[in-house]
Coordinates of C-alpha atoms and ligand atoms in Angstrom, one line a residue:
M1 CA -167.2 -17.2 -68.5
S2 CA -169.6 -15.2 -70.7
I3 CA -168.8 -13.1 -73.6
D4 CA -170.6 -10.0 -72.0
R5 CA -168.3 -10.4 -69.0
V6 CA -165.4 -10.4 -71.2
V7 CA -166.6 -7.2 -73.3
A8 CA -167.4 -5.5 -70.1
K9 CA -163.9 -6.2 -68.8
M10 CA -162.4 -4.7 -72.1
R11 CA -164.6 -1.9 -72.2
G12 CA -163.3 -1.0 -68.6
G13 CA -159.6 -0.9 -70.0
S14 CA -158.3 -3.9 -68.8
R15 CA -156.3 -6.5 -70.9
L16 CA -157.3 -9.6 -71.6
S17 CA -155.9 -13.1 -70.7
A18 CA -155.5 -15.9 -73.0
D19 CA -158.7 -17.9 -71.9
E20 CA -160.9 -14.5 -72.2
A21 CA -159.3 -13.5 -75.8
L22 CA -160.3 -17.3 -76.7
E23 CA -163.8 -17.0 -75.5
L24 CA -164.3 -13.8 -77.4
Y25 CA -162.6 -14.9 -80.7
R26 CA -164.5 -18.2 -80.6
G27 CA -168.0 -17.3 -79.4
A28 CA -168.4 -13.4 -80.2
P29 CA -170.6 -12.3 -83.2
T30 CA -168.4 -10.9 -86.2
S31 CA -170.2 -7.5 -85.9
L32 CA -169.4 -7.5 -82.1
L33 CA -165.6 -8.3 -82.5
G34 CA -165.7 -5.6 -85.3
R35 CA -167.3 -2.8 -83.1
L36 CA -164.8 -3.8 -80.3
A37 CA -161.8 -3.5 -82.6
D38 CA -163.0 -0.4 -84.5
G39 CA -163.4 1.1 -81.2
I40 CA -159.9 0.6 -80.4
R41 CA -158.7 1.7 -83.8
A42 CA -160.6 5.0 -83.4
R43 CA -159.2 5.5 -80.1
K44 CA -155.5 5.0 -81.3
H45 CA -156.1 6.9 -84.3
P46 CA -158.8 9.7 -83.9
S47 CA -157.7 11.8 -86.7
H48 CA -159.5 9.6 -89.1
V49 CA -156.3 9.0 -91.0
V50 CA -155.5 5.8 -93.0
T51 CA -151.9 5.2 -93.9
Y52 CA -150.0 3.4 -96.6
I53 CA -146.6 3.2 -97.7
I54 CA -144.9 3.0 -101.2
D55 CA -142.5 0.5 -101.5
R56 CA -141.3 -2.4 -103.3
N57 CA -141.3 -5.9 -102.1
V58 CA -138.2 -7.2 -103.7
N59 CA -137.0 -11.1 -103.2
Y60 CA -133.5 -11.2 -104.0
T61 CA -133.1 -14.9 -104.3
N62 CA -135.4 -17.9 -104.3
I63 CA -133.0 -20.5 -103.5
C64 CA -133.7 -21.8 -100.2
V65 CA -132.5 -24.6 -97.9
A66 CA -135.3 -24.3 -95.4
K67 CA -138.0 -26.0 -97.6
C68 CA -141.0 -24.6 -95.6
N69 CA -144.0 -27.0 -96.6
F70 CA -146.3 -24.0 -96.9
C71 CA -144.0 -22.4 -99.4
A72 CA -144.7 -22.3 -103.0
F73 CA -141.9 -19.7 -103.6
Y74 CA -138.7 -21.4 -103.0
R75 CA -136.5 -23.4 -105.3
P76 CA -133.8 -25.8 -104.1
V77 CA -130.2 -25.4 -104.6
G78 CA -129.2 -26.4 -108.1
S79 CA -132.8 -25.8 -109.5
S80 CA -132.6 -24.5 -113.0
E81 CA -135.5 -22.1 -111.7
G82 CA -133.3 -20.6 -109.2
Y83 CA -132.1 -17.1 -109.2
V84 CA -130.2 -14.4 -107.5
L85 CA -130.8 -10.9 -108.5
G86 CA -127.7 -8.9 -109.7
F87 CA -127.0 -5.4 -107.9
D88 CA -127.8 -3.7 -111.4
E89 CA -131.2 -5.3 -111.3
L90 CA -131.9 -4.0 -107.7
F91 CA -130.9 -0.5 -108.7
R92 CA -133.2 -0.7 -111.6
K93 CA -136.1 -1.7 -109.3
I94 CA -135.1 1.1 -107.0
D95 CA -135.2 3.7 -109.8
E96 CA -138.6 2.4 -110.8
T97 CA -139.6 2.5 -107.2
I98 CA -138.4 6.2 -106.7
A99 CA -140.1 7.2 -110.2
V100 CA -143.7 6.1 -108.4
G101 CA -142.9 8.0 -105.0
G102 CA -141.4 5.2 -103.1
V103 CA -139.1 5.5 -100.3
Q104 CA -138.0 1.8 -99.5
L105 CA -137.4 -1.6 -100.4
L106 CA -138.9 -4.4 -98.6
L107 CA -136.0 -7.0 -99.3
Q108 CA -136.3 -10.5 -98.2
G109 CA -135.4 -13.9 -99.8
G110 CA -134.5 -17.6 -99.4
H111 CA -131.9 -19.1 -97.3
N112 CA -129.4 -19.2 -100.0
P113 CA -126.0 -21.0 -98.7
D114 CA -124.1 -19.3 -101.5
L115 CA -124.8 -15.5 -100.5
P116 CA -122.4 -15.0 -97.5
L117 CA -122.7 -12.0 -95.1
T118 CA -120.3 -10.0 -97.3
W119 CA -122.8 -10.0 -100.2
Y120 CA -125.6 -8.4 -98.2
E121 CA -123.1 -5.9 -96.7
D122 CA -121.7 -5.2 -100.3
L123 CA -125.4 -4.9 -101.4
F124 CA -126.5 -2.6 -98.7
R125 CA -123.5 -0.2 -99.1
A126 CA -123.9 -0.1 -102.9
I127 CA -127.5 0.7 -102.3
K128 CA -126.9 3.5 -99.7
S129 CA -124.1 5.2 -101.5
R130 CA -126.2 5.6 -104.6
Y131 CA -129.5 6.3 -102.9
P132 CA -128.8 7.8 -99.4
M133 CA -132.3 8.8 -98.3
F134 CA -133.8 5.4 -99.5
K135 CA -134.6 3.0 -96.7
L136 CA -133.9 -0.7 -96.3
H137 CA -136.5 -2.7 -94.4
A138 CA -134.7 -5.9 -94.9
L139 CA -134.2 -9.6 -93.8
S140 CA -136.9 -11.4 -91.5
P141 CA -135.5 -13.0 -88.4
P142 CA -135.0 -16.4 -89.8
E143 CA -132.6 -14.8 -92.5
V144 CA -130.6 -13.1 -90.0
I145 CA -130.5 -16.5 -88.2
H146 CA -129.5 -18.2 -91.3
L147 CA -126.7 -15.6 -91.9
S148 CA -125.8 -15.9 -88.0
R149 CA -125.2 -19.8 -88.8
L150 CA -123.7 -19.1 -92.2
S151 CA -121.0 -16.8 -90.7
Q152 CA -120.7 -18.6 -87.6
L153 CA -121.2 -15.1 -85.9
P154 CA -123.6 -14.5 -82.9
V155 CA -126.9 -12.9 -83.9
N156 CA -126.5 -9.4 -82.3
A157 CA -123.0 -9.0 -84.3
V158 CA -124.9 -10.0 -87.8
I159 CA -127.4 -7.4 -86.8
A160 CA -124.6 -4.8 -85.9
R161 CA -122.9 -5.4 -89.1
L162 CA -126.1 -5.1 -91.2
I163 CA -126.7 -1.7 -89.7
D164 CA -123.4 -0.7 -90.4
A165 CA -124.0 -1.5 -93.8
G166 CA -127.3 0.5 -94.1
L167 CA -130.0 -1.8 -92.5
D168 CA -132.9 0.3 -91.5
S169 CA -135.4 -1.8 -90.1
I170 CA -136.4 -5.6 -90.1
P171 CA -139.7 -7.0 -91.5
G172 CA -141.7 -9.5 -89.3
G173 CA -141.8 -12.3 -91.9
G174 CA -140.9 -15.9 -90.9
A175 CA -143.2 -15.7 -87.7
E176 CA -145.9 -18.1 -89.0
I177 CA -147.4 -19.3 -85.7
L178 CA -144.9 -18.7 -82.9
V179 CA -145.7 -22.0 -81.4
D180 CA -143.1 -24.7 -81.7
R181 CA -145.5 -27.6 -82.2
V182 CA -147.0 -25.8 -85.4
R183 CA -143.4 -24.8 -86.5
K184 CA -142.4 -28.4 -86.5
L185 CA -145.5 -29.5 -88.6
L186 CA -144.7 -26.7 -91.2
H187 CA -141.2 -27.6 -91.3
C188 CA -140.1 -24.2 -90.2
Y189 CA -138.8 -25.0 -86.5
G190 CA -135.4 -25.5 -88.1
K191 CA -135.0 -22.1 -89.9
A192 CA -136.2 -20.6 -86.4
S193 CA -137.8 -21.7 -83.4
A194 CA -140.4 -19.2 -81.8
D195 CA -137.9 -18.4 -79.2
E196 CA -135.2 -17.6 -81.7
W197 CA -137.5 -15.6 -84.1
L198 CA -138.5 -13.6 -80.8
D199 CA -134.7 -13.3 -79.6
V200 CA -133.7 -11.9 -83.0
M201 CA -136.5 -9.1 -82.7
R202 CA -135.5 -8.5 -79.0
L203 CA -132.1 -7.8 -80.3
A204 CA -132.7 -5.9 -83.1
H205 CA -135.0 -3.7 -80.9
R206 CA -132.1 -3.2 -78.2
A207 CA -129.9 -2.2 -81.3
G208 CA -132.4 0.6 -82.0
L209 CA -134.2 -1.0 -85.0
R210 CA -137.9 -1.0 -85.4
T211 CA -139.6 -4.0 -86.7
T212 CA -142.8 -5.2 -87.7
A213 CA -144.6 -8.3 -86.6
T214 CA -146.8 -10.9 -88.6
M215 CA -148.8 -14.0 -88.2
M216 CA -149.4 -16.5 -91.2
Y217 CA -152.6 -18.3 -90.1
G218 CA -154.8 -21.0 -91.5
T219 CA -152.3 -24.0 -91.7
V220 CA -152.3 -26.5 -88.7
E221 CA -152.8 -24.4 -85.8
T222 CA -155.6 -24.4 -83.5
D223 CA -157.6 -21.2 -82.0
E224 CA -155.5 -21.5 -78.8
E225 CA -152.2 -21.3 -80.7
R226 CA -153.4 -18.2 -82.8
I227 CA -154.0 -16.6 -79.1
E228 CA -150.8 -17.8 -77.8
H229 CA -148.9 -16.0 -81.1
L230 CA -150.7 -12.9 -80.4
L231 CA -149.7 -12.7 -76.5
R232 CA -146.0 -13.8 -77.1
L233 CA -145.8 -10.9 -79.5
R234 CA -147.8 -8.6 -76.9
A235 CA -145.3 -9.8 -74.3
L236 CA -141.9 -8.8 -76.2
Q237 CA -143.9 -5.4 -77.3
D238 CA -144.2 -4.7 -73.5
E239 CA -140.4 -5.4 -73.1
T240 CA -139.1 -3.6 -75.9
G241 CA -141.9 -1.6 -77.6
G242 CA -139.8 -2.0 -80.8
F243 CA -142.7 -3.3 -83.2
T244 CA -144.2 -0.5 -85.2
A245 CA -147.0 -2.7 -86.7
F246 CA -148.7 -6.1 -86.9
I247 CA -149.8 -7.7 -90.0
A248 CA -151.9 -11.0 -90.3
W249 CA -152.2 -12.8 -93.5
S250 CA -153.9 -16.2 -94.4
Y251 CA -152.0 -19.3 -95.6
Q252 CA -152.1 -19.5 -99.5
P253 CA -152.2 -23.4 -100.3
A254 CA -151.8 -23.2 -104.0
H255 CA -148.7 -25.1 -105.4
T256 CA -147.4 -25.9 -101.7
E257 CA -146.3 -29.4 -100.3
L258 CA -148.7 -28.7 -97.5
A259 CA -151.8 -27.9 -99.6
G260 CA -155.2 -27.7 -97.9
A261 CA -157.9 -25.0 -98.3
E262 CA -157.7 -21.1 -97.8
A263 CA -159.1 -19.5 -94.6
T264 CA -162.3 -17.3 -95.5
G265 CA -162.6 -13.6 -95.5
I266 CA -164.6 -13.8 -92.4
D267 CA -162.0 -15.8 -90.7
Y268 CA -159.6 -13.0 -91.8
L269 CA -161.4 -10.2 -90.3
R270 CA -162.3 -12.0 -87.1
T271 CA -158.6 -12.7 -86.8
L272 CA -157.6 -9.1 -87.3
A273 CA -160.2 -7.9 -84.9
I274 CA -159.1 -10.3 -82.0
A275 CA -155.5 -9.2 -83.1
R276 CA -156.5 -5.6 -82.5
I277 CA -158.3 -6.3 -79.1
V278 CA -155.3 -8.4 -77.8
L279 CA -152.3 -6.2 -79.0
D280 CA -153.2 -3.3 -77.0
N281 CA -149.7 -2.0 -77.0
F282 CA -149.3 -2.1 -80.8
D283 CA -150.1 1.4 -82.5
N284 CA -150.7 -0.1 -86.1
L285 CA -152.5 -2.8 -87.6
Q286 CA -152.2 -3.4 -91.4
A287 CA -154.8 -4.5 -93.9
S288 CA -153.6 -7.5 -95.8
W289 CA -155.2 -6.7 -99.3
V290 CA -152.5 -8.8 -100.9
T291 CA -153.9 -12.1 -99.8
Q292 CA -157.5 -10.9 -99.4
G293 CA -158.1 -8.6 -102.2
G294 CA -159.2 -4.9 -102.2
K295 CA -162.7 -5.4 -100.9
V296 CA -161.7 -7.3 -97.8
G297 CA -158.9 -5.1 -97.5
Q298 CA -161.3 -2.0 -97.4
L299 CA -163.6 -3.9 -95.1
S300 CA -160.3 -4.5 -92.7
L301 CA -160.7 -0.6 -91.8
A302 CA -163.8 -1.5 -90.0
Y303 CA -162.3 -4.4 -88.1
G304 CA -159.1 -2.7 -86.5
A305 CA -156.7 -1.8 -89.4
N306 CA -155.6 1.6 -89.5
D307 CA -153.1 1.1 -92.5
M308 CA -153.5 -0.5 -95.9
G309 CA -149.8 -1.6 -95.9
S310 CA -147.9 -1.2 -99.1
V311 CA -148.2 -0.5 -102.6
M312 CA -145.8 -2.9 -103.2
I313 CA -145.0 -2.6 -106.9
E314 CA -143.6 -6.1 -106.9
E315 CA -144.8 -9.3 -105.5
N316 CA -143.3 -12.9 -105.9
V317 CA -144.0 -15.2 -102.8
V318 CA -147.9 -15.0 -102.6
R319 CA -148.1 -14.9 -106.1
A320 CA -146.3 -18.2 -106.5
A321 CA -149.1 -19.6 -104.2
G322 CA -152.0 -18.5 -106.3
A323 CA -153.2 -15.0 -105.2
S324 CA -152.3 -12.2 -107.5
Y325 CA -154.3 -8.9 -106.2
C326 CA -152.7 -5.6 -107.6
M327 CA -153.6 -2.2 -106.4
D328 CA -151.3 0.8 -107.2
E329 CA -151.5 4.0 -105.2
A330 CA -154.4 5.5 -106.8
E331 CA -156.4 2.3 -106.1
I332 CA -155.5 2.0 -102.5
V333 CA -156.4 5.7 -101.9
R334 CA -159.7 5.2 -103.5
N335 CA -160.3 2.0 -101.3
I336 CA -159.4 4.3 -98.2
E337 CA -161.5 7.3 -99.3
D338 CA -164.7 5.1 -100.2
A339 CA -164.4 3.8 -96.7
G340 CA -164.5 7.3 -95.2
F341 CA -161.1 8.0 -94.3
V342 CA -158.5 10.4 -95.3
A343 CA -155.5 8.8 -97.2
K344 CA -152.0 9.8 -96.4
R345 CA -148.5 8.2 -97.3
R346 CA -146.2 7.3 -94.5
N347 CA -142.8 5.9 -94.0
M348 CA -141.9 2.7 -92.1
H349 CA -142.0 4.4 -88.9
Y350 CA -145.6 5.5 -89.5
E351 CA -144.5 9.1 -90.0
V352 CA -146.8 10.9 -92.4
L353 CA -145.2 12.1 -95.4
G354 CA -148.0 13.7 -97.2
D355 CA -150.8 13.3 -99.4
P356 CA -151.2 10.8 -102.2
I357 CA -148.2 11.4 -104.6
F358 CA -150.3 11.1 -107.6
R359 CA -152.3 14.4 -106.8
E360 CA -148.9 16.2 -106.5
R361 CA -147.2 15.0 -109.6
E362 CA -148.1 12.7 -112.8
V363 CA -147.0 9.0 -111.9
P364 CA -147.2 6.1 -114.1
R365 CA -150.2 3.9 -113.4
M366 CA -149.3 0.4 -112.1
L367 CA -151.9 -2.1 -113.2
E368 CA -149.9 -5.1 -112.3
L369 CA -147.5 -6.0 -109.9
A370 CA -144.1 -6.6 -111.4
T371 CA -141.9 -10.0 -110.8
A372 CA -138.5 -10.6 -109.4
R373 CA -137.0 -11.5 -113.1
A374 CA -137.7 -9.7 -116.2
D375 CA -137.1 -11.3 -119.7
G376 CA -133.6 -11.5 -120.6
D377 CA -132.4 -11.1 -116.7
T378 CA -129.4 -13.7 -116.0
P379 CA -129.9 -16.2 -113.1
V380 CA -126.2 -15.4 -112.4
P381 CA -125.2 -12.0 -111.8
D382 CA -121.5 -11.2 -112.4
E383 CA -120.8 -9.8 -109.0
L384 CA -121.9 -13.2 -107.4
M385 CA -118.6 -14.7 -108.6
N386 CA -116.6 -12.6 -106.1
Y387 CA -118.4 -14.3 -103.3
P388 CA -117.4 -18.0 -102.3
A389 CA -120.2 -20.8 -102.7
R390 CA -120.8 -23.2 -100.1
S391 CA -123.0 -25.6 -102.0
R392 CA -121.7 -28.1 -104.4
A393 CA -124.1 -26.4 -107.3
G394 CA -123.0 -23.0 -106.3
K395 CA -119.3 -24.2 -106.7
Q396 CA -119.8 -25.7 -110.1
L397 CA -121.9 -22.8 -111.2
R398 CA -118.9 -20.6 -110.5
V399 CA -116.3 -22.7 -112.1
I400 CA -118.6 -23.0 -115.2
S401 CA -119.1 -19.3 -115.3
H402 CA -115.3 -18.6 -115.4
Ligands
SF4_501 S1 -141.0 -19.3 -96.4 FE1 -138.9 -18.6 -96.6 S2 -137.5 -19.8 -95.5 FE2 -139.4 -20.9 -95.8 S3 -139.2 -22.3 -97.9 FE3 -140.0 -20.3 -98.4 S4 -138.2 -18.9 -98.9 FE4 -137.5 -20.5 -97.7

């Protein structure tokens, strides 16, 4: 099969098979991949608008029993560097987010055996009663599965309880590569197999939630497995239509057990472009400036992305693995406009909320991303004592703190 035939098929409006997508991914010049992806982006978003969201990426705990070997963020149960954020700390983070025009928290964390489902429910209810309009984009599929196992409730019951407590949408984290051979090598099969990850999203979509989908590439997977990942997402999107967006990011190897090398910017742009081509039923693709930096993030807008993702405010996971790019709203808008697009703020549903907030009112500049913990924060918040611990270390901590 020649590249020309695949391109002709694509231009005729036909969907690509796995073999055709692979042929294109492996063989097409980067400039051609970019042109094809950009054509799709322009057809889906003819208004020349590139969106972004102001939200805050908060990790409520770094204690995790999953121990994925590509993760530099987690700490094992009992570690002196382990933390759980207190409700008050989270309220403070929300206040700071609202001050710069933010509309939601992206709330994810480790699989902490000492945080029962009721802790999440109480937290969500507390947030919603203080900030009724503020959105909770929270708990990736493996976290939902962790809660299902911990509470011994089926996944759909956990989702229903979380929605009842205030969950608005689910982020697509923890997908890595949706192929079990890869997941076993990355020690993340136990937290969620490919089918289990997809099942959580299926159930969430059926329950009326919108979610995103992600891919973390550049570890041990083959090109075929990257394409398989995209095809599995495309199939579920055909079935439910519940994904709002796709985000690809490259593995960050520093301080991880797996180690290895980081994928190049060209690999990122090629992967983004093939995703735009294969995921014909996804409306939105985000640029991953947090792993690629502002310049490649800006270039992404010529390789299929129509969204600059999140202003973010805070980031802990990618930073733990060595990357620490920061862009506040003004910087993101500058990158969008310098690339020739019109910048608009959006919500998680990709509804436009307005022009850049810093042009409407004065907001503080944010030249560094915040971290989860501030000096003086206690690693054991008071309300944690109200919830039973499962781990021995967690039980001891509660006894000592009393
Ligand atoms: S990636 Fe998530 S689930 Fe895996 S070890 Fe890190 S915090 Fe835990």
